[in-house]
mmCIF file of C-alpha atoms in Angstrom:
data_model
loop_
_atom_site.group_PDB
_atom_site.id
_atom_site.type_symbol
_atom_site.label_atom_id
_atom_site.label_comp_id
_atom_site.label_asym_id
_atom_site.label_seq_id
_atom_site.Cartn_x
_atom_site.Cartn_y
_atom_site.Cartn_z
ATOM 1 C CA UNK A 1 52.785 -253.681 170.207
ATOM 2 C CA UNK A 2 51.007 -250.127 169.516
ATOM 3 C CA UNK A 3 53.317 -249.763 166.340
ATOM 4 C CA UNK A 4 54.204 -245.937 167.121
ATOM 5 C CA UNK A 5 57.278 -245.155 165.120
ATOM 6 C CA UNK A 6 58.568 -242.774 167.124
ATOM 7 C CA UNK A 7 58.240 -242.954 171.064
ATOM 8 C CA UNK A 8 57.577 -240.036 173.105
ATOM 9 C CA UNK A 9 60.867 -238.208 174.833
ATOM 10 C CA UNK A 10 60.859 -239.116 178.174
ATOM 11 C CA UNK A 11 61.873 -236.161 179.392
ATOM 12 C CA UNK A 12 57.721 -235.318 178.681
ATOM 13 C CA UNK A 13 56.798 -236.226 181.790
ATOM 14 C CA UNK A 14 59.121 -233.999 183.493
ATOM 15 C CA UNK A 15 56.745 -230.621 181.816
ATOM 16 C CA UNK A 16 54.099 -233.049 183.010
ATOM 17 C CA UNK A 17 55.073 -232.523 186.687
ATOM 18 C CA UNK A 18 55.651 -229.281 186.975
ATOM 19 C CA UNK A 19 52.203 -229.077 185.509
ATOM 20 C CA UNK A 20 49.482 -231.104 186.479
ATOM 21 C CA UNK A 21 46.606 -229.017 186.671
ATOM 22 C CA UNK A 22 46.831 -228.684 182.869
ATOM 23 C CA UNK A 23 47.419 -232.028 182.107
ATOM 24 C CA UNK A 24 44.187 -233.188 184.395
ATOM 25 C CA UNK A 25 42.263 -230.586 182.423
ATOM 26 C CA UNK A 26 43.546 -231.823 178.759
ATOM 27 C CA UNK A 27 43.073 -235.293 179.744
ATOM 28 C CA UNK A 28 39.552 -234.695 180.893
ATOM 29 C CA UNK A 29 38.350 -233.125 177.701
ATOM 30 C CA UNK A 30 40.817 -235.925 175.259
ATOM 31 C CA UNK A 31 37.678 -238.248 177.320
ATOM 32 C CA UNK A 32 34.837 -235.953 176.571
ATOM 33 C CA UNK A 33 35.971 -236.584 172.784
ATOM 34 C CA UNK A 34 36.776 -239.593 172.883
ATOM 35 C CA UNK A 35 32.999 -240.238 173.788
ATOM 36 C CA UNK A 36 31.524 -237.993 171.692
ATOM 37 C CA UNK A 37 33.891 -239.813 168.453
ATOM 38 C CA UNK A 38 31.737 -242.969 169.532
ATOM 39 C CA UNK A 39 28.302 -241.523 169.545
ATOM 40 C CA UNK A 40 29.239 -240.146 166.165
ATOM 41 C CA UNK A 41 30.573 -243.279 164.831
ATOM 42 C CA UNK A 42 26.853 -244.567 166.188
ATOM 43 C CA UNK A 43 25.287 -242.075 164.724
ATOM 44 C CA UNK A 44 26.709 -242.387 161.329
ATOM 45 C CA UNK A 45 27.106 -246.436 160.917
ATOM 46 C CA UNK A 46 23.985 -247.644 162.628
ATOM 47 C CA UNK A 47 24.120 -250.195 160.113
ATOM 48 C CA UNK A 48 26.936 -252.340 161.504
ATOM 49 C CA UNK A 49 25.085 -253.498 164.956
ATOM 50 C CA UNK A 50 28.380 -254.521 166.057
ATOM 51 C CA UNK A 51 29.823 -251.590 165.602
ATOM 52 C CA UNK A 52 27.158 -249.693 167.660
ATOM 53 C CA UNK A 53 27.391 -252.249 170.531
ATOM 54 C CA UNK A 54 30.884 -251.685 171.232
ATOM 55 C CA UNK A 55 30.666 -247.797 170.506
ATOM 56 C CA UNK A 56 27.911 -247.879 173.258
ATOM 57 C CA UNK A 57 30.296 -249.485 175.346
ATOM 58 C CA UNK A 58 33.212 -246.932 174.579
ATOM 59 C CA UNK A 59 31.346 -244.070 175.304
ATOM 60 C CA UNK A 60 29.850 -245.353 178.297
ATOM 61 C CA UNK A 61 33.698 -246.039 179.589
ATOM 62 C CA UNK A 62 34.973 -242.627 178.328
ATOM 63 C CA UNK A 63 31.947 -240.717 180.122
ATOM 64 C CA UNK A 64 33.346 -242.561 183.542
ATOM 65 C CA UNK A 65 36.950 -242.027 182.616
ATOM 66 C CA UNK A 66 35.708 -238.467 182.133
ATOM 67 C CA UNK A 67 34.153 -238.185 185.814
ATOM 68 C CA UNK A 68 37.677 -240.272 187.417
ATOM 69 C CA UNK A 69 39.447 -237.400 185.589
ATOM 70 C CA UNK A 70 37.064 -234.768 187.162
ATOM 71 C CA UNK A 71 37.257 -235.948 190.509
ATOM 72 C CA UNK A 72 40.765 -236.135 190.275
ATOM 73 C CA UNK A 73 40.788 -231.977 189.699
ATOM 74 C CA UNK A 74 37.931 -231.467 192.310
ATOM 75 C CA UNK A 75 40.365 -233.577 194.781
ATOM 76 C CA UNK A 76 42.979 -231.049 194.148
ATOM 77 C CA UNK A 77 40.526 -227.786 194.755
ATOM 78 C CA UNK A 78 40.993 -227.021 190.606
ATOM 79 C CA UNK A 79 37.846 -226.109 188.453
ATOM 80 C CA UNK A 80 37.414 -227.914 184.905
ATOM 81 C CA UNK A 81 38.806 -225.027 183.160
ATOM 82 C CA UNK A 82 38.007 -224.122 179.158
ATOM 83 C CA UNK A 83 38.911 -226.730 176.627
ATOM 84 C CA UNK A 84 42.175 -226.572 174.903
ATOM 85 C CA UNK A 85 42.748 -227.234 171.137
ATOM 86 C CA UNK A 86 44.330 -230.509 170.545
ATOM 87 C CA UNK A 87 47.164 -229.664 167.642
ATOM 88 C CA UNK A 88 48.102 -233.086 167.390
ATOM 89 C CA UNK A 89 44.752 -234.402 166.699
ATOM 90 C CA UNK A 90 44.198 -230.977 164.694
ATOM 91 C CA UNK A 91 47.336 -232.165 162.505
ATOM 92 C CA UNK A 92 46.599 -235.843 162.112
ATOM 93 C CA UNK A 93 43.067 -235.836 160.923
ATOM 94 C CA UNK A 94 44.555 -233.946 158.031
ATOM 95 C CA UNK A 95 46.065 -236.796 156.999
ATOM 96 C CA UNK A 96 43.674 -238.866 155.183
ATOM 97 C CA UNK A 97 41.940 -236.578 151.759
ATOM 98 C CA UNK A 98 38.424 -235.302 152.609
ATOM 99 C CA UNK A 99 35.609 -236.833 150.573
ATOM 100 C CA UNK A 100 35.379 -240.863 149.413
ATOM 101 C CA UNK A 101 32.406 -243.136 149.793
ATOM 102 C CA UNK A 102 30.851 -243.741 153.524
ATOM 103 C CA UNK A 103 33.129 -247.070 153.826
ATOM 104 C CA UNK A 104 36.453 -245.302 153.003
ATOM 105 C CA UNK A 105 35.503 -242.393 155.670
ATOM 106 C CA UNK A 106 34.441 -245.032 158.340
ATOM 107 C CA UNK A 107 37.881 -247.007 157.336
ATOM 108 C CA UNK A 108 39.780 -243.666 157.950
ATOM 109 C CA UNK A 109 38.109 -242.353 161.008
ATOM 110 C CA UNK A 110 39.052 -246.095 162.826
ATOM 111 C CA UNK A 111 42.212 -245.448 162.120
ATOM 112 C CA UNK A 112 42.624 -241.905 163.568
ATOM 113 C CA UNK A 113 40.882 -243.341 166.645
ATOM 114 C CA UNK A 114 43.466 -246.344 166.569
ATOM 115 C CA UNK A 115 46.194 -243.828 166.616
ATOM 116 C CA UNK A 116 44.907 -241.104 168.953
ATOM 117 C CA UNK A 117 44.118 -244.013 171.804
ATOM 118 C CA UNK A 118 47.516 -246.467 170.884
ATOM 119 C CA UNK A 119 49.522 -242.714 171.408
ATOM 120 C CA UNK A 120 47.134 -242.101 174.231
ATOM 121 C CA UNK A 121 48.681 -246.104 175.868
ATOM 122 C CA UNK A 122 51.863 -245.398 175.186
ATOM 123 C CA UNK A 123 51.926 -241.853 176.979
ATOM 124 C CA UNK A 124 49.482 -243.226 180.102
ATOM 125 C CA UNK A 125 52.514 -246.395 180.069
ATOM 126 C CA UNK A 126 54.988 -243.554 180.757
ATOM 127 C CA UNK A 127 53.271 -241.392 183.138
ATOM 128 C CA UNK A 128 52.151 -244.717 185.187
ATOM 129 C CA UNK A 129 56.174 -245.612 185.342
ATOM 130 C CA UNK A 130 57.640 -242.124 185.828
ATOM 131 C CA UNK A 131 55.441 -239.718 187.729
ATOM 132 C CA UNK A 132 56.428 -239.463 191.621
ATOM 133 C CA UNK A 133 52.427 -238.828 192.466
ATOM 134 C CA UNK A 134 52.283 -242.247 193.033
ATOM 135 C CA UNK A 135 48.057 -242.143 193.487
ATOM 136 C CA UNK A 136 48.501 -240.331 190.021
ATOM 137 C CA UNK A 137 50.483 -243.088 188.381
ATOM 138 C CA UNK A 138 48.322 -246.407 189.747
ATOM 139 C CA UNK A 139 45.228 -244.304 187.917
ATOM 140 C CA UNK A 140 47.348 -243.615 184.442
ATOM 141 C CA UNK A 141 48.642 -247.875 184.651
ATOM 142 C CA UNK A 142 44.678 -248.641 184.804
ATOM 143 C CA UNK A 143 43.858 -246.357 181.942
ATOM 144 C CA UNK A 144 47.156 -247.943 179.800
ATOM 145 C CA UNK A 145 44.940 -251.064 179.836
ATOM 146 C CA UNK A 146 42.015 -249.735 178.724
ATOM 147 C CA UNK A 147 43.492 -247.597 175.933
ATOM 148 C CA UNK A 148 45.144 -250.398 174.497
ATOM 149 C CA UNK A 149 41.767 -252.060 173.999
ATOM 150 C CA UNK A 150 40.407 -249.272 172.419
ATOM 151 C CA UNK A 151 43.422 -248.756 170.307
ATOM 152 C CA UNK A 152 43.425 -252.596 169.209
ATOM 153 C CA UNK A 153 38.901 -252.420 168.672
ATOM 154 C CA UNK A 154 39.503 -249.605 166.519
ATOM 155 C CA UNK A 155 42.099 -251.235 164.331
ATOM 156 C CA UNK A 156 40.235 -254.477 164.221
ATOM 157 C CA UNK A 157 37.264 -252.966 162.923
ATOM 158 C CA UNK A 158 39.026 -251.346 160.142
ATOM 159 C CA UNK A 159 40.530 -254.101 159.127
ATOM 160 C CA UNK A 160 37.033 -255.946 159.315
ATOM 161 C CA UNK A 161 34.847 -253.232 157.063
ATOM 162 C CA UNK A 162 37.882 -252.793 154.783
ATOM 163 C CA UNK A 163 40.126 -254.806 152.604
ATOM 164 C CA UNK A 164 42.885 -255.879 155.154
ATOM 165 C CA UNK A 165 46.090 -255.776 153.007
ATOM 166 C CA UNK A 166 44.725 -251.417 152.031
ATOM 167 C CA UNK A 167 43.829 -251.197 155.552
ATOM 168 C CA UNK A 168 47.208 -252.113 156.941
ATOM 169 C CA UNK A 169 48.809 -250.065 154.489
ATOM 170 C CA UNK A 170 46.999 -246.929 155.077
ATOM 171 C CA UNK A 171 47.644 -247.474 158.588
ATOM 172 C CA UNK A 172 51.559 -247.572 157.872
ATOM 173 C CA UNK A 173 50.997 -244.741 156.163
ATOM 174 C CA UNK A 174 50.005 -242.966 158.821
ATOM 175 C CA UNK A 175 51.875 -244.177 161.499
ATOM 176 C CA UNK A 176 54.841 -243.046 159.451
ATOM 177 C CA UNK A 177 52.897 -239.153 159.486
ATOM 178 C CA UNK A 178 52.254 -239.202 163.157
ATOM 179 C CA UNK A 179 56.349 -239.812 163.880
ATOM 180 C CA UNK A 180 56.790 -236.529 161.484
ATOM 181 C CA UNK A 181 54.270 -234.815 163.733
ATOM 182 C CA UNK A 182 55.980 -236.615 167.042
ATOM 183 C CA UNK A 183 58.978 -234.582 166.419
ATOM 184 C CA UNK A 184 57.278 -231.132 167.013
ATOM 185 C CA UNK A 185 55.369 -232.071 170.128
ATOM 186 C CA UNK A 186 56.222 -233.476 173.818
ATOM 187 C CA UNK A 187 57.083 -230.044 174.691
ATOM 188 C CA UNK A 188 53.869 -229.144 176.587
ATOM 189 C CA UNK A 189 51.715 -230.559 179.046
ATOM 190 C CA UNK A 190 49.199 -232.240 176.687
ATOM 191 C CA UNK A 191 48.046 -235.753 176.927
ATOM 192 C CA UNK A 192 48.724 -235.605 172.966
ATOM 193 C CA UNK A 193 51.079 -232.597 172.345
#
């Protein structure tokens, strides 16, 4: 369903568990952005009312998904911590040339966020099936859901501002980046990396 051409090594969640602290931190800041990428997306499309209705939404659910994450750390006596760089999301907004009219830049920052939350699913879907924290994996199956909502909202929309049949190609296009990328990562504990 997400499309991903090349699935994450299973063996991931094994660095995972031997390192939870820094994959609560990294997952707590991937939901920081992921509300801030809606407020921007508010910010720079107010046109498109629809648009701005279910961004308000989004950031509204990342904010909470941000404070779950939070307590989560707090329940385990951690701190926050400093934000990490996220090299996959570093690499894959790369992808798309710089520049272009306003529509072409909206079309290509859906379908970064498409990508970032349908890889985002697919690594909850593993961690939700694999981790032995059991309280840990019931919260990463609830957040599967809701990624793949976001994942699907953000590839709907870009295929609703843009011409479908360029849309859909662009997003092959970059699909077939990210599984370039894919082979590099899933060696540290990153919700992305």
């Amino acid at each position: 369903m997400l499309g991903l051409k090349l699935p994450t090594d299973p063996r991931w969640v094994n660095i995972v568990e031997k390192n939870i602290e820094e994959i609560l931190i990294d997952h707590a800041y991937c939901e920081q952005k992921a509300a801030s990428t809606a407020i921007s997306l508010i910010i720079g499309y107010p046109e498109y009312s629809d648009l701005v209705d279910e961004m308000t939404l989004l950031a509204q659910e990342e904010m909470s998904h941000f404070k779950m994450v939070h307590d989560l750390i707090l329940e385990r006596g951690l701190t926050l911590g400093r934000e990490r760089k996220d090299e996959y999301v570093n690499i894959i907004m790369k992808f798309f040339p710089k520049g272009g009219d306003r529509n072409t830049q909206l079309i290509h920052r859906l379908l970064y966020a498409a990508l970032i939350e349908a890889r985002s699913c697919e690594r909850f879907r593993l961690l939700s099936e694999q981790l032995e924290d059991k309280k840990l994996a019931q919260f990463y199956r609830k957040l599967m859901i809701s990624e793949a909502g976001h994942y699907t909202m953000f590839l709907g929309f870009a295929r609703k501002f843009g011409n479908r049949e360029e849309v859909d190609k662009k997003w092959q296009d970059l699909l077939d980046f990210e599984a370039g990328v894919m082979k590099d990562l899933s060696t540290s504990e990153r919700i992305h990396g």
